[in-house]
Tab-separated table of C-alpha atoms in Angstrom:
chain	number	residue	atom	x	y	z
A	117	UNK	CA	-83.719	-29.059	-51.394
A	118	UNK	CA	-83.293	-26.354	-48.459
A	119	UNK	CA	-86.704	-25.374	-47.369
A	120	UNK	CA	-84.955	-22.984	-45.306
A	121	UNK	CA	-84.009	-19.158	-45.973
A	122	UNK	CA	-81.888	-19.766	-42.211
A	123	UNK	CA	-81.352	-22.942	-41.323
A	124	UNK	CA	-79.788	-22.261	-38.520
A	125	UNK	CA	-82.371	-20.221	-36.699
A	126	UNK	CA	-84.729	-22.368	-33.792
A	127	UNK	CA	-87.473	-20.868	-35.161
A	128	UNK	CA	-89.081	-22.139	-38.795
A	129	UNK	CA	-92.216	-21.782	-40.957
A	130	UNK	CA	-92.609	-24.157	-43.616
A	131	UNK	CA	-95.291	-25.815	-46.114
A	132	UNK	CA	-95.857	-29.477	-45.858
A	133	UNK	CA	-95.916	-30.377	-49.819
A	134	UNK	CA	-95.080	-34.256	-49.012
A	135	UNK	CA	-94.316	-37.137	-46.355
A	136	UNK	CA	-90.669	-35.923	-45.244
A	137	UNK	CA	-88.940	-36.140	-41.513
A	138	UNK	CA	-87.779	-32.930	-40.178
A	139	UNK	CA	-84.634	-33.326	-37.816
A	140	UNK	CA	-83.305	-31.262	-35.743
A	141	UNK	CA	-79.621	-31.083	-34.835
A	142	UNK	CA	-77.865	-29.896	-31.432
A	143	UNK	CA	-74.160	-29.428	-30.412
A	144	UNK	CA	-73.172	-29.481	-26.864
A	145	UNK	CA	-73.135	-25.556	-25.819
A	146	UNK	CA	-70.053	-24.295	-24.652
A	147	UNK	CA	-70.153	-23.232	-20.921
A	148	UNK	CA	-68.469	-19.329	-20.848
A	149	UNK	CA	-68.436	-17.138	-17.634
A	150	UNK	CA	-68.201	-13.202	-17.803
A	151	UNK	CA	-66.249	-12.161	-14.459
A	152	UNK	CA	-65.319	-8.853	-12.598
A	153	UNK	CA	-62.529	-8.051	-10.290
A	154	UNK	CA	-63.761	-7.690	-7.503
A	155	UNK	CA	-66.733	-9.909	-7.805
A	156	UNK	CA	-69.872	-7.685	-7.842
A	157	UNK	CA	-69.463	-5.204	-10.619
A	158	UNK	CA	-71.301	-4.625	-13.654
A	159	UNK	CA	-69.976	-5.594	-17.524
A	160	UNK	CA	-71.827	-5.292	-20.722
A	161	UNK	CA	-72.258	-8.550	-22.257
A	162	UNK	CA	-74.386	-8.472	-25.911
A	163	UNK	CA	-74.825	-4.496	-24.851
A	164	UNK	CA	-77.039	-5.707	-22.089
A	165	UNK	CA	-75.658	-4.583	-18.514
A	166	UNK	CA	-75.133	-7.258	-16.140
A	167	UNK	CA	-73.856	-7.802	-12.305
A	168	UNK	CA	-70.441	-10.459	-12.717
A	169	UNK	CA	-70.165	-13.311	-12.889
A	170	UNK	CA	-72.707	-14.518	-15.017
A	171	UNK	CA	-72.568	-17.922	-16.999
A	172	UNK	CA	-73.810	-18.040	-19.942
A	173	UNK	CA	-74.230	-21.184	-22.125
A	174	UNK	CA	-73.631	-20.136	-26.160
A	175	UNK	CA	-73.333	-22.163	-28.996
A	176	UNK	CA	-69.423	-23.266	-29.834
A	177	UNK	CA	-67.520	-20.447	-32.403
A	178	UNK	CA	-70.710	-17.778	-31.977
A	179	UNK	CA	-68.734	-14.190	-31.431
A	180	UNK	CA	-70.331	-12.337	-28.416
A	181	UNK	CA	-69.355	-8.582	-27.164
A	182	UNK	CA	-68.051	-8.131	-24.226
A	183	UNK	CA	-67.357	-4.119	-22.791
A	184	UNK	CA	-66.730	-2.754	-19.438
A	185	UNK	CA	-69.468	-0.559	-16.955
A	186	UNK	CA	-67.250	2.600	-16.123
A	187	UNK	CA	-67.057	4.019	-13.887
A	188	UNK	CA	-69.620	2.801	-11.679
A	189	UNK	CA	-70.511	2.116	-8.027
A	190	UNK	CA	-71.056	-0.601	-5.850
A	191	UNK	CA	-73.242	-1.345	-3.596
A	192	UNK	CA	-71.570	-0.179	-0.791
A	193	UNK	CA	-71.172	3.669	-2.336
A	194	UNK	CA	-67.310	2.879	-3.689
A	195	UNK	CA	-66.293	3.606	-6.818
A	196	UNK	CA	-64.922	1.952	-9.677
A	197	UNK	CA	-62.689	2.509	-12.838
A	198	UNK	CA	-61.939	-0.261	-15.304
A	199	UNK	CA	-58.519	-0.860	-15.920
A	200	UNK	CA	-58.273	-4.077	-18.565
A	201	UNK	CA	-59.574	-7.320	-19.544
A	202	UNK	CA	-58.099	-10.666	-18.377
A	203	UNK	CA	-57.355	-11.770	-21.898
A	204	UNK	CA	-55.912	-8.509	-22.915
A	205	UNK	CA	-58.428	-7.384	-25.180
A	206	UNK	CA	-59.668	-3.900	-25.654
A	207	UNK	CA	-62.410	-2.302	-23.407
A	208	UNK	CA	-64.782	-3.611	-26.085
A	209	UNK	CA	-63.955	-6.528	-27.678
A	210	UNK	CA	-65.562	-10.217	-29.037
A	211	UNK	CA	-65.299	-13.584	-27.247
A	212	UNK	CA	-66.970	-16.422	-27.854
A	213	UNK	CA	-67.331	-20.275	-26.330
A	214	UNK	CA	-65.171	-23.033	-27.528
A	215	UNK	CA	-66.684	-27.206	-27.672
A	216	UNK	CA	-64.591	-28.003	-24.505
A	217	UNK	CA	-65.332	-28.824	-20.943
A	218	UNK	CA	-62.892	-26.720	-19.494
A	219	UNK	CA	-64.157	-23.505	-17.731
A	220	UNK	CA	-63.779	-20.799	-20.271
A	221	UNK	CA	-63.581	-17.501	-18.510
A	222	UNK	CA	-63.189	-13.695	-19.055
A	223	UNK	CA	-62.550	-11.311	-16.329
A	224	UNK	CA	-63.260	-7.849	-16.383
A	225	UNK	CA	-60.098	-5.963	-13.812
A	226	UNK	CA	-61.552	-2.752	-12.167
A	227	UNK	CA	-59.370	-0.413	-9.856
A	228	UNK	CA	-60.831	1.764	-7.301
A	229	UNK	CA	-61.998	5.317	-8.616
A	230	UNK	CA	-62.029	8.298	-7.047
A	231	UNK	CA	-64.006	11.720	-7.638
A	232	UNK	CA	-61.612	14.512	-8.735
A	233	UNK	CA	-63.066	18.480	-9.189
A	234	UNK	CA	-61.844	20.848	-12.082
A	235	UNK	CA	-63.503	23.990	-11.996
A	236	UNK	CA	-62.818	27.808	-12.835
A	237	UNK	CA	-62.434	30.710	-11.416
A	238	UNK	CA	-64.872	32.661	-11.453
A	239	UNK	CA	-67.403	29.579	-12.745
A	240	UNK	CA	-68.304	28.873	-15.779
A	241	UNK	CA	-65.734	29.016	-18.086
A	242	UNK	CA	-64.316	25.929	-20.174
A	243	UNK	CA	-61.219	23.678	-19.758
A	244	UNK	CA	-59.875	21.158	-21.992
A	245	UNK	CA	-60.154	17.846	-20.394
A	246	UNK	CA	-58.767	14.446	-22.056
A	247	UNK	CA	-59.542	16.728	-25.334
A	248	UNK	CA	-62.936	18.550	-24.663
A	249	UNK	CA	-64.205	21.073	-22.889
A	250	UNK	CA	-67.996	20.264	-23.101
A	251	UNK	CA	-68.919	18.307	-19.875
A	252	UNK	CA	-71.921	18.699	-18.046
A	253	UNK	CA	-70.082	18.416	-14.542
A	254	UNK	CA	-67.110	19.248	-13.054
A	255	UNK	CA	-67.016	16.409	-11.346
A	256	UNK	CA	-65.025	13.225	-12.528
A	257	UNK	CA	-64.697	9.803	-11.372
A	258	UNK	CA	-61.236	8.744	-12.501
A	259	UNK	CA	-59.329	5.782	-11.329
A	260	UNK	CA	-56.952	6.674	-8.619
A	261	UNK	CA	-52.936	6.624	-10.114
A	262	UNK	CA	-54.734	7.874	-14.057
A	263	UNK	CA	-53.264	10.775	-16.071
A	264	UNK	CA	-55.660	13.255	-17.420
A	265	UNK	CA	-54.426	16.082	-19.714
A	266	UNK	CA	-55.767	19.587	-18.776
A	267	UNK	CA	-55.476	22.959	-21.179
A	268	UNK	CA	-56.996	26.102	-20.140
A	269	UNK	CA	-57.246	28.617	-22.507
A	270	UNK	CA	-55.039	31.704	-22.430
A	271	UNK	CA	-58.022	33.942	-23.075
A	272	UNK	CA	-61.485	33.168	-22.992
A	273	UNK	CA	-65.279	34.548	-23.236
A	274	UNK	CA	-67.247	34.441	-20.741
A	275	UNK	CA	-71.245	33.830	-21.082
A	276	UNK	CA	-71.330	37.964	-20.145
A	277	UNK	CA	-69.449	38.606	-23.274
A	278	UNK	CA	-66.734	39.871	-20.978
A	279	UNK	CA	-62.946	38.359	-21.814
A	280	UNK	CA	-60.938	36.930	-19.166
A	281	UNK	CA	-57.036	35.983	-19.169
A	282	UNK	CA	-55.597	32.688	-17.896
A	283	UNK	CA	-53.615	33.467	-14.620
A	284	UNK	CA	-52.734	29.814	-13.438
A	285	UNK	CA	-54.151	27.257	-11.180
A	286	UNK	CA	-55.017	27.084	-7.809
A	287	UNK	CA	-52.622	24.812	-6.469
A	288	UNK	CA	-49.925	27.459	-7.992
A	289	UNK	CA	-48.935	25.738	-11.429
A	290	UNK	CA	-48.537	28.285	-13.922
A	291	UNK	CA	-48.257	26.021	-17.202
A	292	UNK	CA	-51.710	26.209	-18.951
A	293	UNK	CA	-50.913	22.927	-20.451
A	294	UNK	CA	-50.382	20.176	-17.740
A	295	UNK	CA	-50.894	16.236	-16.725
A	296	UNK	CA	-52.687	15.353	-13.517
A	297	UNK	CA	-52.860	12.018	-11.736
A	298	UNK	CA	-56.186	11.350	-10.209
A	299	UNK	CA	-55.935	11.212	-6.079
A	300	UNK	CA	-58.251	11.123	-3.535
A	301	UNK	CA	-59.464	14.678	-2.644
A	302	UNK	CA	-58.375	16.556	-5.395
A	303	UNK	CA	-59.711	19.688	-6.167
A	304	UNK	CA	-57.919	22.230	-8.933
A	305	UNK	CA	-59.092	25.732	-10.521
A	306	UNK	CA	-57.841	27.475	-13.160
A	307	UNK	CA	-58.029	31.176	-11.911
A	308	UNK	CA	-58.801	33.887	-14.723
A	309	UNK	CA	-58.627	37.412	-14.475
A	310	UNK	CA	-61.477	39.722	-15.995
A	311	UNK	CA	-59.689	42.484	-18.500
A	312	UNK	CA	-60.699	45.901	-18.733
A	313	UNK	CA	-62.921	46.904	-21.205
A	314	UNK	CA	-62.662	50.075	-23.367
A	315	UNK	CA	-64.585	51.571	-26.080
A	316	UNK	CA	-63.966	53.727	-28.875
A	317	UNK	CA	-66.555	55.956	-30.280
A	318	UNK	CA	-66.574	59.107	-32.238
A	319	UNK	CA	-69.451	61.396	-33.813
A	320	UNK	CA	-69.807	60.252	-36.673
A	321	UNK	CA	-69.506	56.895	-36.370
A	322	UNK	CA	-67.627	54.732	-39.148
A	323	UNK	CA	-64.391	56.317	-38.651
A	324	UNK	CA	-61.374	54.480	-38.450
A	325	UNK	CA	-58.952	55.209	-35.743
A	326	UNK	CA	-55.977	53.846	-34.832
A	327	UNK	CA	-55.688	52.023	-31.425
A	328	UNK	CA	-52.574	50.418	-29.790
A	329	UNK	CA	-51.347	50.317	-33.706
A	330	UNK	CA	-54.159	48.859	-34.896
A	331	UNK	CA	-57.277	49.716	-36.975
A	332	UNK	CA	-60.788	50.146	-35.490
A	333	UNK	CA	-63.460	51.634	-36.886
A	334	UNK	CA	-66.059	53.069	-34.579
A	335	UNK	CA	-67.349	52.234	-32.379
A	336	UNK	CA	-65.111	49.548	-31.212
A	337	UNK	CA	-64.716	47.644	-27.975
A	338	UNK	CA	-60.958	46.279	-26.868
A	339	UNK	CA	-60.619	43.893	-24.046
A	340	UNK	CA	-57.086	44.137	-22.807
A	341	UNK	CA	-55.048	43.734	-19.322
């Protein structure tokens, strides 16, 4: 009979109904360390952030998740970006301890990061970065050598309600589209252009009138070059 629900949990509550002997049963724990290159750094183990390496002793064939802090800093102010794990796995990914005495080890490999600036001009106004263009900085800590894709769009809205047209970047690429690698120093701004503003109006209002070849019915605002 299993008095159990879990049998394999430490922890048990049970009614006595007879004489019986209760035995617990142990396996040798496997021995597993969590590393980072350089030593130092932070990795998630379990979701639980901690400073590498850390040994940790885990029962034999028990899957544990493993994920990488980044970026992040050290203790002496430089940054990091994570670049891989030593077994090839993705950024998050399962280990687990095997019954052996050998030292079982997984090492996460971080690459010094950098601090990179994308901004507009005027401020304010949104770029497409790695595929969005909702960040609350403009500011980014990218390791040094990593593409980023940037898109600015070729006409925008600003919070005004004015429009502005792309005009190219600061470092005199014209491509909206383009691929950056991240470098110490960098600093780029996509430089927009306010348009002109007209409006239409006519006593009554309601009419339609035709502007540039195109309908508007009063009034009507157009934002052009």
């Amino acid at each position: 009979e299993n008095y159990f629900a879990d049998p394999r949990s430490p922890q048990q509550v049970f009614t006595i109904r007879s004489a019986w002997v209760l035995q617990p049963r142990f396996v040798p724990a496997a021995s597993f360390t969590v590393a980072s290159s350089p030593p130092g750094l932070q990795v998630r183990v379990d979701g639980a952030p901690v400073r590498a390496p850390r040994t940790f002793q885990w029962e034999p064939g028990v899957e544990h998740a493993v994920a990488p802090v980044s970026p992040q800093q050290d203790e002496e102010g430089r940054y990091w970006w994570f670049d891989s794990w030593s077994d090839g796995g993705d950024a998050e990914h399962a280990v687990y301890g095997r019954p052996v005495q050998d030292a079982q080890t997984v090492t996460a490999l971080y690459v010094p990061a950098t601090v990179v600036t994308v901004l507009t001009e005027p401020f304010g106004l949104k770029v497409t970065i790695d595929g969005s263009d909702t960040w609350p900085s403009p500011n980014f800590i990218w390791g040094v050598g990593s593409t980023h894709q940037l898109t600015a769009p070729a006409e925008q809205t600003g919070k005004s309600g004015r429009r502005y047209a792309f005009r190219g970047w600061s470092d005199g690429v014209e491509s909206a589209s383009r691929e950056i690698a991240a470098a110490e120093g960098l600093r780029l701004a996509a430089r927009y252009e306010l348009l002109g503003r007209l409006t239409v109006d006519s006593t009554p209002a309601g009419q339609t009138i035709r502007v540039a070849g195109q309908p508007c019915v009063t009034p009507c605002t157009l934002d052009r070059a």
